[in-house]
Amino acid sequence: MTGTDRRRWDERYADRGAAPVEAIAPPGAFAAHADVFPSTGRALDLACGQGLGSVWLARRGLDVWGVDVSATAIDQARDLVRRSGIADSCRFDVADLDQGLPDGPPVDVILCHKFRDGRLDGAIIDRLAPGGLLAIAALSEVGASPGPFRAVAGELTAAFAGLDVIAADEGDGLAWLLARG
Ligand SMILES: C[S@@+](CC[C@H](N)C(=O)[O-])C[C@H]1O[C@@H](n2cnc3c(N)ncnc32)[C@H](O)[C@@H]1O
């Protein structure tokens, strides 16, 4: 990612300010499917932003690693987990996913909410432990105007066709998929 894009994300998060503990909740796309997420094991939250999804997973009982390119978002995520009282279950690091997934062991959950880079699809599948859960949501062209960061119709289900799909949908500008490795 270019320095300009990174600074843009930093500015966006600085304007927004740290998230309140009361906002910790399942990521919007998966709110109706929260029960599908396990309550033990290891999770990786890709492009975790302010860490709300990561901390929600940690509260469920998972050991979570959240990564994002924005140092401001990562500072806010670290602050959020400190305030939520479960700091031992979450780690946050700055990482540019343009360089691929950060190295690590297989995980039981990969959460990737409102971030899409098709170059990562293979690595995401490989990183799932047997039976591990992928929860991915992306801006979509379905029900919205085409755009460079929007998934085309059927993109997620095609990309993750090798997994066992639990549920998937697209419309109103959002595509999401829940599947097991
Ligand atoms: C729309 S936000 C979603 C944040 C969070 N997952 C959520 O649902 O609230 C997109 C996130 O992707 C991050 N991002 C964009 N490009 C990235 C990259 N190349 N590597 C890592 N993170 C990136 C941004 O910093 C931002 O936090």
PDB file of C-alpha atoms and ligand atoms in Angstrom:
ATOM      1  CA  MET A   1       0.000   0.000   0.000  1.00  0.00           C
ATOM      2  CA  THR A   2       1.246   3.485  -0.747  1.00  0.00           C
ATOM      3  CA  GLY A   3       2.141   5.870   2.051  1.00  0.00           C
ATOM      4  CA  THR A   4      -0.683   8.154   0.903  1.00  0.00           C
ATOM      5  CA  ASP A   5      -3.331   5.413   1.231  1.00  0.00           C
ATOM      6  CA  ARG A   6      -1.985   4.393   4.625  1.00  0.00           C
ATOM      7  CA  ARG A   7      -2.114   8.011   5.836  1.00  0.00           C
ATOM      8  CA  ARG A   8      -5.683   8.266   4.551  1.00  0.00           C
ATOM      9  CA  TRP A   9      -6.726   5.304   6.709  1.00  0.00           C
ATOM     10  CA  ASP A  10      -4.832   6.748   9.693  1.00  0.00           C
ATOM     11  CA  GLU A  11      -6.636  10.070   9.286  1.00  0.00           C
ATOM     12  CA  ARG A  12      -9.997   8.352   8.974  1.00  0.00           C
ATOM     13  CA  TYR A  13      -9.440   6.460  12.246  1.00  0.00           C
ATOM     14  CA  ALA A  14      -8.027   9.518  14.014  1.00  0.00           C
ATOM     15  CA  ASP A  15     -11.176  11.459  13.063  1.00  0.00           C
ATOM     16  CA  ARG A  16     -13.392   8.605  14.248  1.00  0.00           C
ATOM     17  CA  GLY A  17     -11.647   8.162  17.615  1.00  0.00           C
ATOM     18  CA  ALA A  18     -11.318   4.940  19.603  1.00  0.00           C
ATOM     19  CA  ALA A  19     -14.388   2.691  19.743  1.00  0.00           C
ATOM     20  CA  PRO A  20     -16.342   2.425  23.007  1.00  0.00           C
ATOM     21  CA  VAL A  21     -16.425  -0.952  24.769  1.00  0.00           C
ATOM     22  CA  GLU A  22     -20.220  -0.893  24.353  1.00  0.00           C
ATOM     23  CA  ALA A  23     -19.737  -1.166  20.561  1.00  0.00           C
ATOM     24  CA  ILE A  24     -18.094  -4.622  20.821  1.00  0.00           C
ATOM     25  CA  ALA A  25     -20.364  -6.917  18.824  1.00  0.00           C
ATOM     26  CA  PRO A  26     -20.265  -9.469  16.023  1.00  0.00           C
ATOM     27  CA  PRO A  27     -19.303  -7.762  12.743  1.00  0.00           C
ATOM     28  CA  GLY A  28     -22.470  -6.498  11.050  1.00  0.00           C
ATOM     29  CA  ALA A  29     -22.501  -8.993   8.174  1.00  0.00           C
ATOM     30  CA  PHE A  30     -22.382 -11.927  10.626  1.00  0.00           C
ATOM     31  CA  ALA A  31     -24.609 -10.653  13.416  1.00  0.00           C
ATOM     32  CA  ALA A  32     -27.353 -13.150  12.536  1.00  0.00           C
ATOM     33  CA  HIS A  33     -24.846 -16.045  12.502  1.00  0.00           C
ATOM     34  CA  ALA A  34     -22.882 -15.391  15.682  1.00  0.00           C
ATOM     35  CA  ASP A  35     -23.612 -18.904  16.982  1.00  0.00           C
ATOM     36  CA  VAL A  36     -21.615 -20.456  14.132  1.00  0.00           C
ATOM     37  CA  PHE A  37     -18.386 -19.015  15.540  1.00  0.00           C
ATOM     38  CA  PRO A  38     -16.467 -21.320  17.881  1.00  0.00           C
ATOM     39  CA  SER A  39     -15.639 -20.292  21.431  1.00  0.00           C
ATOM     40  CA  THR A  40     -12.178 -21.870  21.636  1.00  0.00           C
ATOM     41  CA  GLY A  41      -9.098 -21.945  19.437  1.00  0.00           C
ATOM     42  CA  ARG A  42      -7.132 -19.402  17.458  1.00  0.00           C
ATOM     43  CA  ALA A  43      -8.476 -16.620  15.224  1.00  0.00           C
ATOM     44  CA  LEU A  44      -6.927 -14.273  12.693  1.00  0.00           C
ATOM     45  CA  ASP A  45      -8.729 -10.975  11.979  1.00  0.00           C
ATOM     46  CA  LEU A  46      -7.551  -9.562   8.645  1.00  0.00           C
ATOM     47  CA  ALA A  47      -7.799  -5.763   8.258  1.00  0.00           C
ATOM     48  CA  CYS A  48      -9.157  -5.630  11.801  1.00  0.00           C
ATOM     49  CA  GLY A  49      -9.559  -1.844  11.943  1.00  0.00           C
ATOM     50  CA  GLN A  50     -10.306  -0.671  15.481  1.00  0.00           C
ATOM     51  CA  GLY A  51     -10.493  -4.268  16.705  1.00  0.00           C
ATOM     52  CA  LEU A  52     -14.203  -4.550  17.457  1.00  0.00           C
ATOM     53  CA  GLY A  53     -14.524  -7.931  15.706  1.00  0.00           C
ATOM     54  CA  SER A  54     -11.291  -9.218  17.254  1.00  0.00           C
ATOM     55  CA  VAL A  55     -12.340  -8.288  20.777  1.00  0.00           C
ATOM     56  CA  TRP A  56     -15.766  -9.810  20.204  1.00  0.00           C
ATOM     57  CA  LEU A  57     -14.068 -13.096  19.203  1.00  0.00           C
ATOM     58  CA  ALA A  58     -11.747 -12.905  22.226  1.00  0.00           C
ATOM     59  CA  ARG A  59     -14.742 -12.394  24.500  1.00  0.00           C
ATOM     60  CA  ARG A  60     -16.182 -15.589  23.041  1.00  0.00           C
ATOM     61  CA  GLY A  61     -13.039 -17.381  24.211  1.00  0.00           C
ATOM     62  CA  LEU A  62     -10.736 -17.349  21.181  1.00  0.00           C
ATOM     63  CA  ASP A  63      -7.083 -16.315  21.083  1.00  0.00           C
ATOM     64  CA  VAL A  64      -7.080 -13.559  18.470  1.00  0.00           C
ATOM     65  CA  TRP A  65      -4.469 -11.926  16.276  1.00  0.00           C
ATOM     66  CA  GLY A  66      -5.675  -8.792  14.502  1.00  0.00           C
ATOM     67  CA  VAL A  67      -3.659  -7.102  11.759  1.00  0.00           C
ATOM     68  CA  ASP A  68      -4.228  -3.886   9.847  1.00  0.00           C
ATOM     69  CA  VAL A  69      -2.130  -1.507   7.759  1.00  0.00           C
ATOM     70  CA  SER A  70      -3.200   1.516   9.816  1.00  0.00           C
ATOM     71  CA  ALA A  71      -1.018   2.141  12.875  1.00  0.00           C
ATOM     72  CA  THR A  72      -3.734   4.460  14.217  1.00  0.00           C
ATOM     73  CA  ALA A  73      -6.352   1.696  13.988  1.00  0.00           C
ATOM     74  CA  ILE A  74      -3.971  -0.753  15.686  1.00  0.00           C
ATOM     75  CA  ASP A  75      -3.326   1.711  18.540  1.00  0.00           C
ATOM     76  CA  GLN A  76      -7.096   2.060  18.947  1.00  0.00           C
ATOM     77  CA  ALA A  77      -7.546  -1.732  18.886  1.00  0.00           C
ATOM     78  CA  ARG A  78      -4.879  -2.179  21.586  1.00  0.00           C
ATOM     79  CA  ASP A  79      -6.591   0.498  23.652  1.00  0.00           C
ATOM     80  CA  LEU A  80      -9.991  -1.168  23.161  1.00  0.00           C
ATOM     81  CA  VAL A  81      -8.761  -4.557  24.335  1.00  0.00           C
ATOM     82  CA  ARG A  82      -7.090  -2.994  27.390  1.00  0.00           C
ATOM     83  CA  ARG A  83     -10.370  -1.276  28.299  1.00  0.00           C
ATOM     84  CA  SER A  84     -12.342  -4.471  27.747  1.00  0.00           C
ATOM     85  CA  GLY A  85     -10.280  -6.348  30.343  1.00  0.00           C
ATOM     86  CA  ILE A  86      -9.252  -9.324  28.202  1.00  0.00           C
ATOM     87  CA  ALA A  87      -5.892  -8.032  26.956  1.00  0.00           C
ATOM     88  CA  ASP A  88      -4.229 -11.448  27.285  1.00  0.00           C
ATOM     89  CA  SER A  89      -6.440 -12.953  24.557  1.00  0.00           C
ATOM     90  CA  CYS A  90      -5.742 -10.429  21.792  1.00  0.00           C
ATOM     91  CA  ARG A  91      -2.648  -9.323  19.962  1.00  0.00           C
ATOM     92  CA  PHE A  92      -2.667  -6.533  17.369  1.00  0.00           C
ATOM     93  CA  ASP A  93       0.030  -5.738  14.817  1.00  0.00           C
ATOM     94  CA  VAL A  94       0.497  -3.400  11.901  1.00  0.00           C
ATOM     95  CA  ALA A  95       0.797  -5.449   8.696  1.00  0.00           C
ATOM     96  CA  ASP A  96       0.352  -4.585   5.030  1.00  0.00           C
ATOM     97  CA  LEU A  97      -1.689  -7.396   3.476  1.00  0.00           C
ATOM     98  CA  ASP A  98      -0.420  -6.314   0.045  1.00  0.00           C
ATOM     99  CA  GLN A  99       2.619  -8.347   1.154  1.00  0.00           C
ATOM    100  CA  GLY A 100       0.478 -11.441   1.831  1.00  0.00           C
ATOM    101  CA  LEU A 101      -0.749 -12.955   5.089  1.00  0.00           C
ATOM    102  CA  PRO A 102       1.647 -12.629   8.018  1.00  0.00           C
ATOM    103  CA  ASP A 103       3.249 -15.989   8.836  1.00  0.00           C
ATOM    104  CA  GLY A 104       1.665 -18.033  11.574  1.00  0.00           C
ATOM    105  CA  PRO A 105       0.121 -21.366  12.533  1.00  0.00           C
ATOM    106  CA  PRO A 106      -3.224 -22.663  11.181  1.00  0.00           C
ATOM    107  CA  VAL A 107      -6.237 -20.961  12.749  1.00  0.00           C
ATOM    108  CA  ASP A 108      -9.776 -22.014  13.688  1.00  0.00           C
ATOM    109  CA  VAL A 109     -11.348 -18.751  12.505  1.00  0.00           C
ATOM    110  CA  ILE A 110     -10.393 -16.245   9.829  1.00  0.00           C
ATOM    111  CA  LEU A 111     -12.447 -13.068  10.016  1.00  0.00           C
ATOM    112  CA  CYS A 112     -12.112 -10.658   7.119  1.00  0.00           C
ATOM    113  CA  HIS A 113     -14.852  -8.037   7.376  1.00  0.00           C
ATOM    114  CA  LYS A 114     -15.163  -5.338   4.725  1.00  0.00           C
ATOM    115  CA  PHE A 115     -11.743  -5.935   3.209  1.00  0.00           C
ATOM    116  CA  ARG A 116     -11.153  -7.733  -0.076  1.00  0.00           C
ATOM    117  CA  ASP A 117      -7.955  -8.704  -1.860  1.00  0.00           C
ATOM    118  CA  GLY A 118      -8.431 -11.725  -4.128  1.00  0.00           C
ATOM    119  CA  ARG A 119      -4.664 -12.318  -4.148  1.00  0.00           C
ATOM    120  CA  LEU A 120      -5.027 -13.579  -0.562  1.00  0.00           C
ATOM    121  CA  ASP A 121      -7.701 -16.194  -1.270  1.00  0.00           C
ATOM    122  CA  GLY A 122      -5.342 -19.169  -1.610  1.00  0.00           C
ATOM    123  CA  ALA A 123      -3.378 -18.230   1.500  1.00  0.00           C
ATOM    124  CA  ILE A 124      -6.620 -17.783   3.471  1.00  0.00           C
ATOM    125  CA  ILE A 125      -7.797 -21.278   2.514  1.00  0.00           C
ATOM    126  CA  ASP A 126      -4.383 -22.771   3.347  1.00  0.00           C
ATOM    127  CA  ARG A 127      -4.327 -21.043   6.727  1.00  0.00           C
ATOM    128  CA  LEU A 128      -7.584 -22.580   7.958  1.00  0.00           C
ATOM    129  CA  ALA A 129      -7.190 -25.527  10.310  1.00  0.00           C
ATOM    130  CA  PRO A 130      -9.344 -28.560   9.342  1.00  0.00           C
ATOM    131  CA  GLY A 131     -12.948 -27.565  10.049  1.00  0.00           C
ATOM    132  CA  GLY A 132     -11.875 -23.953  10.583  1.00  0.00           C
ATOM    133  CA  LEU A 133     -14.364 -21.157   9.892  1.00  0.00           C
ATOM    134  CA  LEU A 134     -13.935 -18.454   7.262  1.00  0.00           C
ATOM    135  CA  ALA A 135     -16.117 -15.362   7.753  1.00  0.00           C
ATOM    136  CA  ILE A 136     -15.552 -12.922   4.922  1.00  0.00           C
ATOM    137  CA  ALA A 137     -17.547  -9.872   3.867  1.00  0.00           C
ATOM    138  CA  ALA A 138     -16.748  -7.392   1.124  1.00  0.00           C
ATOM    139  CA  LEU A 139     -18.288  -4.460  -0.675  1.00  0.00           C
ATOM    140  CA  SER A 140     -20.168  -5.824  -3.671  1.00  0.00           C
ATOM    141  CA  GLU A 141     -21.301  -4.560  -7.041  1.00  0.00           C
ATOM    142  CA  VAL A 142     -24.605  -6.373  -6.463  1.00  0.00           C
ATOM    143  CA  GLY A 143     -27.134  -3.729  -5.536  1.00  0.00           C
ATOM    144  CA  ALA A 144     -24.540  -0.993  -5.938  1.00  0.00           C
ATOM    145  CA  SER A 145     -22.521   0.712  -8.649  1.00  0.00           C
ATOM    146  CA  PRO A 146     -19.418  -1.113  -9.916  1.00  0.00           C
ATOM    147  CA  GLY A 147     -16.198   0.064  -8.290  1.00  0.00           C
ATOM    148  CA  PRO A 148     -12.557  -0.984  -7.994  1.00  0.00           C
ATOM    149  CA  PHE A 149     -12.912  -2.379  -4.464  1.00  0.00           C
ATOM    150  CA  ARG A 150     -16.269  -4.116  -4.984  1.00  0.00           C
ATOM    151  CA  ALA A 151     -16.621  -7.868  -5.477  1.00  0.00           C
ATOM    152  CA  VAL A 152     -18.376  -8.847  -8.707  1.00  0.00           C
ATOM    153  CA  ALA A 153     -21.506 -11.037  -8.562  1.00  0.00           C
ATOM    154  CA  GLY A 154     -20.665 -14.517  -7.269  1.00  0.00           C
ATOM    155  CA  GLU A 155     -17.034 -13.634  -6.533  1.00  0.00           C
ATOM    156  CA  LEU A 156     -16.856 -14.924  -2.955  1.00  0.00           C
ATOM    157  CA  THR A 157     -18.705 -18.177  -3.610  1.00  0.00           C
ATOM    158  CA  ALA A 158     -16.448 -18.848  -6.631  1.00  0.00           C
ATOM    159  CA  ALA A 159     -13.261 -17.946  -4.753  1.00  0.00           C
ATOM    160  CA  PHE A 160     -14.085 -20.227  -1.811  1.00  0.00           C
ATOM    161  CA  ALA A 161     -15.934 -22.976  -3.712  1.00  0.00           C
ATOM    162  CA  GLY A 162     -13.528 -25.561  -2.261  1.00  0.00           C
ATOM    163  CA  LEU A 163     -14.782 -24.894   1.276  1.00  0.00           C
ATOM    164  CA  ASP A 164     -18.053 -26.137   2.791  1.00  0.00           C
ATOM    165  CA  VAL A 165     -20.307 -23.109   2.550  1.00  0.00           C
ATOM    166  CA  ILE A 166     -22.576 -22.635   5.572  1.00  0.00           C
ATOM    167  CA  ALA A 167     -24.288 -19.475   4.341  1.00  0.00           C
ATOM    168  CA  ALA A 168     -23.649 -16.738   1.805  1.00  0.00           C
ATOM    169  CA  ASP A 169     -25.482 -13.792   0.331  1.00  0.00           C
ATOM    170  CA  GLU A 170     -24.963 -10.658  -1.687  1.00  0.00           C
ATOM    171  CA  GLY A 171     -27.064  -7.562  -2.236  1.00  0.00           C
ATOM    172  CA  ASP A 172     -27.383  -3.934  -1.199  1.00  0.00           C
ATOM    173  CA  GLY A 173     -23.705  -3.488  -1.976  1.00  0.00           C
ATOM    174  CA  LEU A 174     -22.412  -6.200   0.384  1.00  0.00           C
ATOM    175  CA  ALA A 175     -21.333  -9.800  -0.232  1.00  0.00           C
ATOM    176  CA  TRP A 176     -20.563 -12.210   2.600  1.00  0.00           C
ATOM    177  CA  LEU A 177     -19.782 -15.855   3.069  1.00  0.00           C
ATOM    178  CA  LEU A 178     -19.411 -18.248   5.994  1.00  0.00           C
ATOM    179  CA  ALA A 179     -17.650 -21.516   5.221  1.00  0.00           C
ATOM    180  CA  ARG A 180     -15.646 -24.317   6.822  1.00  0.00           C
ATOM    181  CA  GLY A 181     -12.267 -25.610   5.686  1.00  0.00           C
TER     182      GLY A 181
HETATM  183  C1  LIG B   1     -13.697  -0.824   5.828  1.00  0.00           C
HETATM  184  S1  LIG B   1     -12.378  -1.061   6.975  1.00  0.00           S
HETATM  185  C2  LIG B   1     -12.901  -2.530   7.834  1.00  0.00           C
HETATM  186  C3  LIG B   1     -12.288  -2.634   9.205  1.00  0.00           C
HETATM  187  C4  LIG B   1     -12.855  -3.757  10.062  1.00  0.00           C
HETATM  188  N1  LIG B   1     -12.588  -5.055   9.505  1.00  0.00           N
HETATM  189  C5  LIG B   1     -14.330  -3.547  10.305  1.00  0.00           C
HETATM  190  O1  LIG B   1     -15.147  -4.331   9.811  1.00  0.00           O
HETATM  191  O2  LIG B   1     -14.661  -2.577  10.994  1.00  0.00           O
HETATM  192  C6  LIG B   1     -11.076  -1.656   5.931  1.00  0.00           C
HETATM  193  C7  LIG B   1      -9.770  -1.852   6.691  1.00  0.00           C
HETATM  194  O3  LIG B   1      -8.798  -2.395   5.801  1.00  0.00           O
HETATM  195  C8  LIG B   1      -7.535  -1.895   6.171  1.00  0.00           C
HETATM  196  N2  LIG B   1      -6.639  -2.088   5.029  1.00  0.00           N
HETATM  197  C9  LIG B   1      -6.751  -1.562   3.793  1.00  0.00           C
HETATM  198  N3  LIG B   1      -5.741  -1.990   2.995  1.00  0.00           N
HETATM  199  C10 LIG B   1      -4.979  -2.813   3.766  1.00  0.00           C
HETATM  200  C11 LIG B   1      -3.798  -3.553   3.530  1.00  0.00           C
HETATM  201  N4  LIG B   1      -3.171  -3.530   2.359  1.00  0.00           N
HETATM  202  N5  LIG B   1      -3.289  -4.296   4.552  1.00  0.00           N
HETATM  203  C12 LIG B   1      -3.897  -4.329   5.764  1.00  0.00           C
HETATM  204  N6  LIG B   1      -5.015  -3.634   6.052  1.00  0.00           N
HETATM  205  C13 LIG B   1      -5.551  -2.882   5.068  1.00  0.00           C
HETATM  206  C14 LIG B   1      -7.818  -0.438   6.522  1.00  0.00           C
HETATM  207  O4  LIG B   1      -6.822   0.149   7.309  1.00  0.00           O
HETATM  208  C15 LIG B   1      -9.155  -0.575   7.251  1.00  0.00           C
HETATM  209  O5  LIG B   1      -8.953  -0.751   8.639  1.00  0.00           O
END
